[in-house]
Amino acid sequence: QVQLVESGGGLVQAGGSLRLSCAASGGTISGYYMGWFRQAPGKEREFVAAITWSGGTTIYADSVKGRFTISRDNAVNTLYLQMNSLKPEDTSTYYCGASGDRLGRRTYEYAYWGQGTQVTVSS
């Protein structure tokens, strides 16, 4: 069973950048589709980005397209999310997830989740 741990969150001013990491243990992520989601207080968890096991295909939510980049390094068992041009509305807890069989946009398509890392963007 894969355990996922996110890191890299913090407080940043609008227009700034952050790079999130999701480190896996207890197994390799190389066989999984991986994704990033986010959840603000009182709201449902929403899709941000996802990537195939090889990294050859990526998909993004319209709200982050052109600003965020998802990538992975299977050799070090880590998923990344580079976030540029951050906006106050990007403030949320960010979660990484691992999916066994599809490049999904829905939370139910992901079998494993990390505990999340907080991103706060000030205006």
Short mmCIF file of N, CA and C in Angstrom, two decimals, residues 2-117:
data_model
loop_
_atom_site.label_atom_id
_atom_site.label_comp_id
_atom_site.label_asym_id
_atom_site.label_seq_id
_atom_site.Cartn_x
_atom_site.Cartn_y
_atom_site.Cartn_z
N VAL A 2 0.54 2.19 -0.85
CA VAL A 2 1.34 3.39 -0.99
C VAL A 2 0.91 4.42 0.05
N GLN A 3 1.90 5.00 0.72
CA GLN A 3 1.66 6.14 1.61
C GLN A 3 2.20 7.40 0.94
N LEU A 4 1.40 8.47 0.98
CA LEU A 4 1.75 9.71 0.31
C LEU A 4 1.87 10.84 1.33
N VAL A 5 2.91 11.66 1.17
CA VAL A 5 3.13 12.79 2.07
C VAL A 5 3.43 14.03 1.25
N GLU A 6 2.57 15.03 1.38
CA GLU A 6 2.76 16.29 0.67
C GLU A 6 3.63 17.25 1.48
N SER A 7 4.32 18.13 0.76
CA SER A 7 5.12 19.17 1.41
C SER A 7 5.26 20.33 0.43
N GLY A 8 5.76 21.45 0.94
CA GLY A 8 6.04 22.60 0.09
C GLY A 8 5.04 23.72 0.18
N GLY A 9 3.97 23.52 0.93
CA GLY A 9 2.99 24.58 1.07
C GLY A 9 3.52 25.73 1.92
N GLY A 10 2.75 26.81 1.96
CA GLY A 10 3.16 27.96 2.76
C GLY A 10 2.36 29.18 2.41
N LEU A 11 2.85 30.32 2.89
CA LEU A 11 2.22 31.61 2.64
C LEU A 11 3.01 32.36 1.57
N VAL A 12 2.30 32.84 0.56
CA VAL A 12 2.95 33.54 -0.55
C VAL A 12 2.07 34.70 -0.99
N GLN A 13 2.68 35.74 -1.52
CA GLN A 13 1.91 36.86 -2.03
C GLN A 13 1.36 36.53 -3.41
N ALA A 14 0.28 37.18 -3.75
CA ALA A 14 -0.29 37.01 -5.09
C ALA A 14 0.76 37.32 -6.15
N GLY A 15 0.78 36.47 -7.17
CA GLY A 15 1.79 36.59 -8.22
C GLY A 15 3.02 35.76 -7.98
N GLY A 16 3.15 35.22 -6.78
CA GLY A 16 4.31 34.41 -6.42
C GLY A 16 4.18 32.97 -6.88
N SER A 17 5.17 32.18 -6.47
CA SER A 17 5.24 30.77 -6.89
C SER A 17 5.52 29.87 -5.69
N LEU A 18 5.06 28.64 -5.82
CA LEU A 18 5.37 27.58 -4.87
C LEU A 18 5.52 26.28 -5.64
N ARG A 19 6.32 25.38 -5.09
CA ARG A 19 6.42 24.04 -5.67
C ARG A 19 6.06 23.02 -4.60
N LEU A 20 4.99 22.29 -4.87
CA LEU A 20 4.57 21.23 -3.96
C LEU A 20 5.21 19.91 -4.36
N SER A 21 5.48 19.09 -3.36
CA SER A 21 5.99 17.74 -3.59
C SER A 21 5.09 16.73 -2.91
N CYS A 22 5.05 15.56 -3.46
CA CYS A 22 4.29 14.44 -2.88
C CYS A 22 5.20 13.22 -2.92
N ALA A 23 5.73 12.87 -1.76
CA ALA A 23 6.66 11.75 -1.66
C ALA A 23 5.92 10.47 -1.29
N ALA A 24 6.24 9.40 -1.96
CA ALA A 24 5.59 8.12 -1.72
C ALA A 24 6.51 7.17 -0.98
N SER A 25 5.92 6.35 -0.14
CA SER A 25 6.66 5.29 0.54
C SER A 25 5.77 4.06 0.62
N GLY A 26 6.38 2.91 0.92
CA GLY A 26 5.62 1.68 1.02
C GLY A 26 5.28 1.08 -0.31
N GLY A 27 5.79 1.67 -1.37
CA GLY A 27 5.52 1.16 -2.71
C GLY A 27 5.97 2.19 -3.72
N THR A 28 6.00 1.80 -4.98
CA THR A 28 6.42 2.70 -6.04
C THR A 28 5.22 3.36 -6.70
N ILE A 29 5.38 4.62 -7.10
CA ILE A 29 4.30 5.32 -7.78
C ILE A 29 4.34 5.08 -9.28
N SER A 30 5.33 4.36 -9.76
CA SER A 30 5.53 4.26 -11.20
C SER A 30 4.37 3.58 -11.91
N GLY A 31 3.60 2.78 -11.20
CA GLY A 31 2.47 2.11 -11.83
C GLY A 31 1.15 2.84 -11.67
N TYR A 32 1.18 4.02 -11.07
CA TYR A 32 -0.05 4.75 -10.79
C TYR A 32 -0.18 6.02 -11.63
N TYR A 33 -1.41 6.32 -12.00
CA TYR A 33 -1.74 7.66 -12.42
C TYR A 33 -1.78 8.50 -11.14
N MET A 34 -1.30 9.74 -11.22
CA MET A 34 -1.23 10.58 -10.03
C MET A 34 -1.94 11.89 -10.27
N GLY A 35 -2.49 12.45 -9.19
CA GLY A 35 -3.21 13.70 -9.35
C GLY A 35 -3.05 14.63 -8.15
N TRP A 36 -3.35 15.89 -8.39
CA TRP A 36 -3.42 16.90 -7.34
C TRP A 36 -4.86 17.42 -7.26
N PHE A 37 -5.34 17.55 -6.06
CA PHE A 37 -6.64 18.12 -5.78
C PHE A 37 -6.46 19.19 -4.71
N ARG A 38 -7.49 20.00 -4.51
CA ARG A 38 -7.44 20.99 -3.44
C ARG A 38 -8.81 21.13 -2.81
N GLN A 39 -8.81 21.55 -1.56
CA GLN A 39 -10.06 21.70 -0.83
C GLN A 39 -9.97 22.90 0.10
N ALA A 40 -10.88 23.85 -0.10
CA ALA A 40 -10.98 25.01 0.77
C ALA A 40 -12.03 24.73 1.84
N PRO A 41 -11.95 25.43 2.97
CA PRO A 41 -12.92 25.20 4.05
C PRO A 41 -14.36 25.36 3.57
N GLY A 42 -15.18 24.37 3.89
CA GLY A 42 -16.59 24.43 3.52
C GLY A 42 -16.88 24.07 2.08
N LYS A 43 -15.87 23.68 1.33
CA LYS A 43 -16.07 23.34 -0.07
C LYS A 43 -15.65 21.90 -0.34
N GLU A 44 -16.11 21.38 -1.47
CA GLU A 44 -15.74 20.03 -1.85
C GLU A 44 -14.31 20.02 -2.40
N ARG A 45 -13.70 18.84 -2.32
CA ARG A 45 -12.38 18.67 -2.89
C ARG A 45 -12.50 18.76 -4.41
N GLU A 46 -11.64 19.57 -5.03
CA GLU A 46 -11.73 19.78 -6.46
C GLU A 46 -10.44 19.39 -7.17
N PHE A 47 -10.62 18.96 -8.39
CA PHE A 47 -9.51 18.52 -9.23
C PHE A 47 -8.62 19.71 -9.62
N VAL A 48 -7.32 19.47 -9.63
CA VAL A 48 -6.35 20.48 -10.08
C VAL A 48 -5.60 19.99 -11.31
N ALA A 49 -4.96 18.83 -11.21
CA ALA A 49 -4.16 18.32 -12.32
C ALA A 49 -3.91 16.84 -12.13
N ALA A 50 -3.61 16.14 -13.23
CA ALA A 50 -3.29 14.72 -13.15
C ALA A 50 -2.29 14.37 -14.24
N ILE A 51 -1.60 13.23 -14.04
CA ILE A 51 -0.53 12.84 -14.94
C ILE A 51 -0.50 11.33 -15.07
N THR A 52 -0.20 10.85 -16.27
CA THR A 52 -0.10 9.41 -16.49
C THR A 52 1.16 8.86 -15.83
N TRP A 53 1.23 7.51 -15.77
CA TRP A 53 2.35 6.89 -15.05
C TRP A 53 3.69 7.25 -15.69
N SER A 54 3.69 7.46 -16.99
CA SER A 54 4.93 7.77 -17.68
C SER A 54 5.23 9.27 -17.69
N GLY A 55 4.23 10.08 -17.36
CA GLY A 55 4.40 11.52 -17.45
C GLY A 55 4.13 12.08 -18.83
N GLY A 56 3.72 11.22 -19.75
CA GLY A 56 3.56 11.65 -21.12
C GLY A 56 2.30 12.45 -21.39
N THR A 57 1.31 12.30 -20.54
CA THR A 57 0.04 13.02 -20.70
C THR A 57 -0.34 13.68 -19.39
N THR A 58 -0.75 14.94 -19.48
CA THR A 58 -1.21 15.68 -18.30
C THR A 58 -2.55 16.35 -18.62
N ILE A 59 -3.36 16.53 -17.60
CA ILE A 59 -4.61 17.27 -17.72
C ILE A 59 -4.71 18.25 -16.57
N TYR A 60 -5.44 19.35 -16.80
CA TYR A 60 -5.54 20.41 -15.80
C TYR A 60 -6.96 20.93 -15.71
N ALA A 61 -7.29 21.44 -14.54
CA ALA A 61 -8.52 22.21 -14.39
C ALA A 61 -8.34 23.53 -15.13
N ASP A 62 -9.43 24.03 -15.70
CA ASP A 62 -9.35 25.29 -16.44
C ASP A 62 -8.82 26.44 -15.58
N SER A 63 -9.12 26.40 -14.30
CA SER A 63 -8.74 27.49 -13.41
C SER A 63 -7.23 27.60 -13.20
N VAL A 64 -6.48 26.53 -13.48
CA VAL A 64 -5.03 26.56 -13.25
C VAL A 64 -4.23 26.38 -14.52
N LYS A 65 -4.91 26.12 -15.63
CA LYS A 65 -4.21 25.86 -16.89
C LYS A 65 -3.35 27.07 -17.28
N GLY A 66 -2.10 26.79 -17.63
CA GLY A 66 -1.18 27.86 -17.99
C GLY A 66 -0.41 28.44 -16.82
N ARG A 67 -0.83 28.12 -15.60
CA ARG A 67 -0.15 28.64 -14.41
C ARG A 67 0.52 27.52 -13.60
N PHE A 68 -0.11 26.35 -13.57
CA PHE A 68 0.40 25.21 -12.80
C PHE A 68 0.95 24.16 -13.76
N THR A 69 1.97 23.44 -13.27
CA THR A 69 2.55 22.34 -14.04
C THR A 69 2.74 21.13 -13.14
N ILE A 70 2.14 20.01 -13.54
CA ILE A 70 2.31 18.76 -12.81
C ILE A 70 3.44 17.96 -13.46
N SER A 71 4.25 17.32 -12.64
CA SER A 71 5.32 16.48 -13.16
C SER A 71 5.62 15.38 -12.14
N ARG A 72 6.41 14.44 -12.55
CA ARG A 72 6.74 13.33 -11.65
C ARG A 72 8.14 12.84 -11.93
N ASP A 73 8.77 12.28 -10.91
CA ASP A 73 10.06 11.63 -11.06
C ASP A 73 9.93 10.26 -10.42
N ASN A 74 9.69 9.27 -11.23
CA ASN A 74 9.48 7.92 -10.71
C ASN A 74 10.74 7.36 -10.05
N ALA A 75 11.89 7.84 -10.46
CA ALA A 75 13.14 7.34 -9.88
C ALA A 75 13.26 7.68 -8.40
N VAL A 76 12.64 8.81 -8.00
CA VAL A 76 12.69 9.19 -6.58
C VAL A 76 11.30 9.13 -5.96
N ASN A 77 10.39 8.48 -6.68
CA ASN A 77 9.06 8.23 -6.12
C ASN A 77 8.33 9.49 -5.67
N THR A 78 8.40 10.55 -6.50
CA THR A 78 7.86 11.84 -6.09
C THR A 78 7.06 12.49 -7.22
N LEU A 79 5.95 13.09 -6.82
CA LEU A 79 5.09 13.88 -7.70
C LEU A 79 5.27 15.35 -7.33
N TYR A 80 5.17 16.22 -8.33
CA TYR A 80 5.35 17.65 -8.09
C TYR A 80 4.20 18.46 -8.66
N LEU A 81 4.03 19.67 -8.12
CA LEU A 81 3.11 20.65 -8.69
C LEU A 81 3.79 22.01 -8.60
N GLN A 82 4.22 22.53 -9.74
CA GLN A 82 4.79 23.87 -9.80
C GLN A 82 3.65 24.84 -10.00
N MET A 83 3.52 25.80 -9.08
CA MET A 83 2.42 26.75 -9.12
C MET A 83 2.99 28.15 -9.29
N ASN A 84 2.68 28.77 -10.41
CA ASN A 84 3.13 30.13 -10.71
C ASN A 84 1.94 31.07 -10.79
N SER A 85 2.23 32.37 -10.73
CA SER A 85 1.19 33.40 -10.83
C SER A 85 0.03 33.10 -9.89
N LEU A 86 0.35 32.81 -8.67
CA LEU A 86 -0.67 32.41 -7.70
C LEU A 86 -1.64 33.55 -7.42
N LYS A 87 -2.88 33.17 -7.18
CA LYS A 87 -3.96 34.10 -6.90
C LYS A 87 -4.56 33.78 -5.53
N PRO A 88 -5.18 34.76 -4.89
CA PRO A 88 -5.82 34.48 -3.60
C PRO A 88 -6.82 33.32 -3.66
N GLU A 89 -7.49 33.16 -4.78
CA GLU A 89 -8.45 32.06 -4.90
C GLU A 89 -7.80 30.69 -5.00
N ASP A 90 -6.48 30.64 -5.10
CA ASP A 90 -5.77 29.35 -5.05
C ASP A 90 -5.54 28.89 -3.61
N THR A 91 -5.88 29.74 -2.64
CA THR A 91 -5.73 29.37 -1.24
C THR A 91 -6.56 28.14 -0.93
N SER A 92 -5.90 27.11 -0.40
CA SER A 92 -6.58 25.84 -0.16
C SER A 92 -5.61 24.85 0.47
N THR A 93 -6.12 23.72 0.90
CA THR A 93 -5.27 22.59 1.25
C THR A 93 -5.14 21.71 0.01
N TYR A 94 -3.89 21.41 -0.34
CA TYR A 94 -3.63 20.64 -1.55
C TYR A 94 -3.28 19.20 -1.19
N TYR A 95 -3.91 18.28 -1.93
CA TYR A 95 -3.75 16.85 -1.69
C TYR A 95 -3.25 16.16 -2.95
N CYS A 96 -2.38 15.19 -2.78
CA CYS A 96 -2.03 14.32 -3.91
C CYS A 96 -2.73 12.98 -3.74
N GLY A 97 -3.01 12.38 -4.88
CA GLY A 97 -3.69 11.09 -4.88
C GLY A 97 -3.09 10.16 -5.92
N ALA A 98 -3.27 8.87 -5.69
CA ALA A 98 -2.78 7.85 -6.61
C ALA A 98 -3.96 7.02 -7.11
N SER A 99 -4.03 6.86 -8.42
CA SER A 99 -5.11 6.11 -9.05
C SER A 99 -4.55 4.90 -9.76
N GLY A 100 -5.22 3.77 -9.58
CA GLY A 100 -4.69 2.55 -10.14
C GLY A 100 -4.91 2.36 -11.63
N ASP A 101 -5.97 3.00 -12.17
CA ASP A 101 -6.31 2.59 -13.52
C ASP A 101 -6.81 3.67 -14.46
N ARG A 102 -6.79 4.95 -14.03
CA ARG A 102 -7.31 5.94 -14.96
C ARG A 102 -6.76 7.32 -14.64
N LEU A 103 -6.76 8.16 -15.66
CA LEU A 103 -6.35 9.56 -15.50
C LEU A 103 -7.62 10.34 -15.19
N GLY A 104 -7.94 10.40 -13.87
CA GLY A 104 -9.26 10.88 -13.49
C GLY A 104 -9.29 12.29 -12.94
N ARG A 105 -10.49 12.86 -13.00
CA ARG A 105 -10.77 14.18 -12.44
C ARG A 105 -11.67 14.09 -11.21
N ARG A 106 -12.05 12.89 -10.82
CA ARG A 106 -12.98 12.69 -9.71
C ARG A 106 -12.27 12.06 -8.54
N THR A 107 -12.65 12.47 -7.34
CA THR A 107 -11.96 11.97 -6.15
C THR A 107 -12.15 10.47 -6.00
N TYR A 108 -13.29 9.94 -6.41
CA TYR A 108 -13.54 8.51 -6.21
C TYR A 108 -12.65 7.64 -7.10
N GLU A 109 -11.99 8.24 -8.06
CA GLU A 109 -11.11 7.49 -8.95
C GLU A 109 -9.72 7.29 -8.34
N TYR A 110 -9.48 7.85 -7.18
CA TYR A 110 -8.17 7.78 -6.54
C TYR A 110 -8.25 6.92 -5.28
N ALA A 111 -7.34 5.94 -5.19
CA ALA A 111 -7.39 4.98 -4.09
C ALA A 111 -6.60 5.43 -2.87
N TYR A 112 -5.55 6.20 -3.09
CA TYR A 112 -4.67 6.60 -1.99
C TYR A 112 -4.54 8.12 -1.96
N TRP A 113 -4.47 8.66 -0.73
CA TRP A 113 -4.39 10.10 -0.54
C TRP A 113 -3.36 10.45 0.52
N GLY A 114 -2.75 11.62 0.34
CA GLY A 114 -1.91 12.16 1.40
C GLY A 114 -2.76 12.96 2.38
N GLN A 115 -2.08 13.56 3.35
CA GLN A 115 -2.77 14.32 4.41
C GLN A 115 -2.95 15.80 4.05
N GLY A 116 -2.30 16.25 3.00
CA GLY A 116 -2.50 17.60 2.53
C GLY A 116 -1.44 18.59 3.02
N THR A 117 -1.26 19.65 2.25
CA THR A 117 -0.37 20.75 2.62
C THR A 117 -1.09 22.06 2.33
#
